[in-house]
mmCIF file of C-alpha atoms in Angstrom:
data_model
loop_
_atom_site.group_PDB
_atom_site.id
_atom_site.type_symbol
_atom_site.label_atom_id
_atom_site.label_comp_id
_atom_site.label_asym_id
_atom_site.label_seq_id
_atom_site.Cartn_x
_atom_site.Cartn_y
_atom_site.Cartn_z
ATOM 1 C CA MET A 1 128.315 38.576 64.986
ATOM 2 C CA ALA A 2 129.508 42.050 64.031
ATOM 3 C CA LYS A 3 128.405 45.255 65.758
ATOM 4 C CA LYS A 4 128.222 47.015 62.314
ATOM 5 C CA VAL A 5 127.628 45.515 58.831
ATOM 6 C CA VAL A 6 128.470 47.144 55.592
ATOM 7 C CA VAL A 7 126.017 45.893 53.089
ATOM 8 C CA CYS A 8 127.406 46.039 49.395
ATOM 9 C CA GLU A 9 125.521 45.605 46.363
ATOM 10 C CA GLY A 10 128.017 42.960 44.858
ATOM 11 C CA ALA A 11 131.419 41.591 44.469
ATOM 12 C CA THR A 12 132.997 44.637 43.055
ATOM 13 C CA GLU A 13 132.178 46.912 46.164
ATOM 14 C CA VAL A 14 133.176 43.820 48.341
ATOM 15 C CA GLY A 15 136.447 43.686 46.630
ATOM 16 C CA PHE A 16 136.925 47.383 46.908
ATOM 17 C CA LEU A 17 136.359 47.434 50.607
ATOM 18 C CA ARG A 18 138.676 44.338 51.245
ATOM 19 C CA GLY A 19 141.395 46.179 49.241
ATOM 20 C CA PHE A 20 140.928 49.245 51.219
ATOM 21 C CA ASP A 21 140.948 47.219 54.459
ATOM 22 C CA ASP A 22 144.366 45.503 53.224
ATOM 23 C CA TYR A 23 145.659 48.990 52.532
ATOM 24 C CA GLN A 24 144.937 50.338 55.928
ATOM 25 C CA VAL A 25 146.462 47.321 57.665
ATOM 26 C CA GLU A 26 149.756 47.774 55.471
ATOM 27 C CA ASN A 27 149.863 51.389 56.702
ATOM 28 C CA LYS A 28 149.652 50.152 60.278
ATOM 29 C CA LYS A 29 145.961 51.167 60.691
ATOM 30 C CA ASP A 30 143.193 48.922 62.527
ATOM 31 C CA PRO A 31 141.281 46.462 60.329
ATOM 32 C CA PHE A 32 137.675 46.580 59.983
ATOM 33 C CA SER A 33 137.241 43.883 62.371
ATOM 34 C CA PHE A 34 138.919 45.499 65.146
ATOM 35 C CA HIS A 35 136.168 47.979 65.187
ATOM 36 C CA GLY A 36 133.389 45.169 64.853
ATOM 37 C CA VAL A 37 132.640 45.822 61.137
ATOM 38 C CA ALA A 38 131.774 43.160 58.782
ATOM 39 C CA ILE A 39 131.152 43.187 54.988
ATOM 40 C CA LEU A 40 128.056 41.721 53.506
ATOM 41 C CA ASN A 41 127.700 40.838 49.662
ATOM 42 C CA ALA A 42 124.046 41.219 49.003
ATOM 43 C CA GLY A 43 124.394 39.741 45.563
ATOM 44 C CA ALA A 44 122.616 42.544 43.788
ATOM 45 C CA GLY A 45 120.925 45.845 44.371
ATOM 46 C CA SER A 46 117.385 44.370 44.115
ATOM 47 C CA LYS A 47 118.272 41.581 46.708
ATOM 48 C CA VAL A 48 119.324 44.008 49.532
ATOM 49 C CA LYS A 49 116.059 44.379 51.175
ATOM 50 C CA LYS A 50 115.583 40.559 51.176
ATOM 51 C CA LYS A 51 118.910 39.971 52.888
ATOM 52 C CA LEU A 52 118.022 42.367 55.644
#
């Protein structure tokens, strides 16, 4: 139950954000989860509205 959800079009965007999150943690920054952020893979741009 995240306070904030980042809806991604697909696996590429999810992978990018996970990589960025890992990079931030390696550089002693807070992870997304610390701020109540979750990443959602919508599976394709045309499915985003159906997921929400």
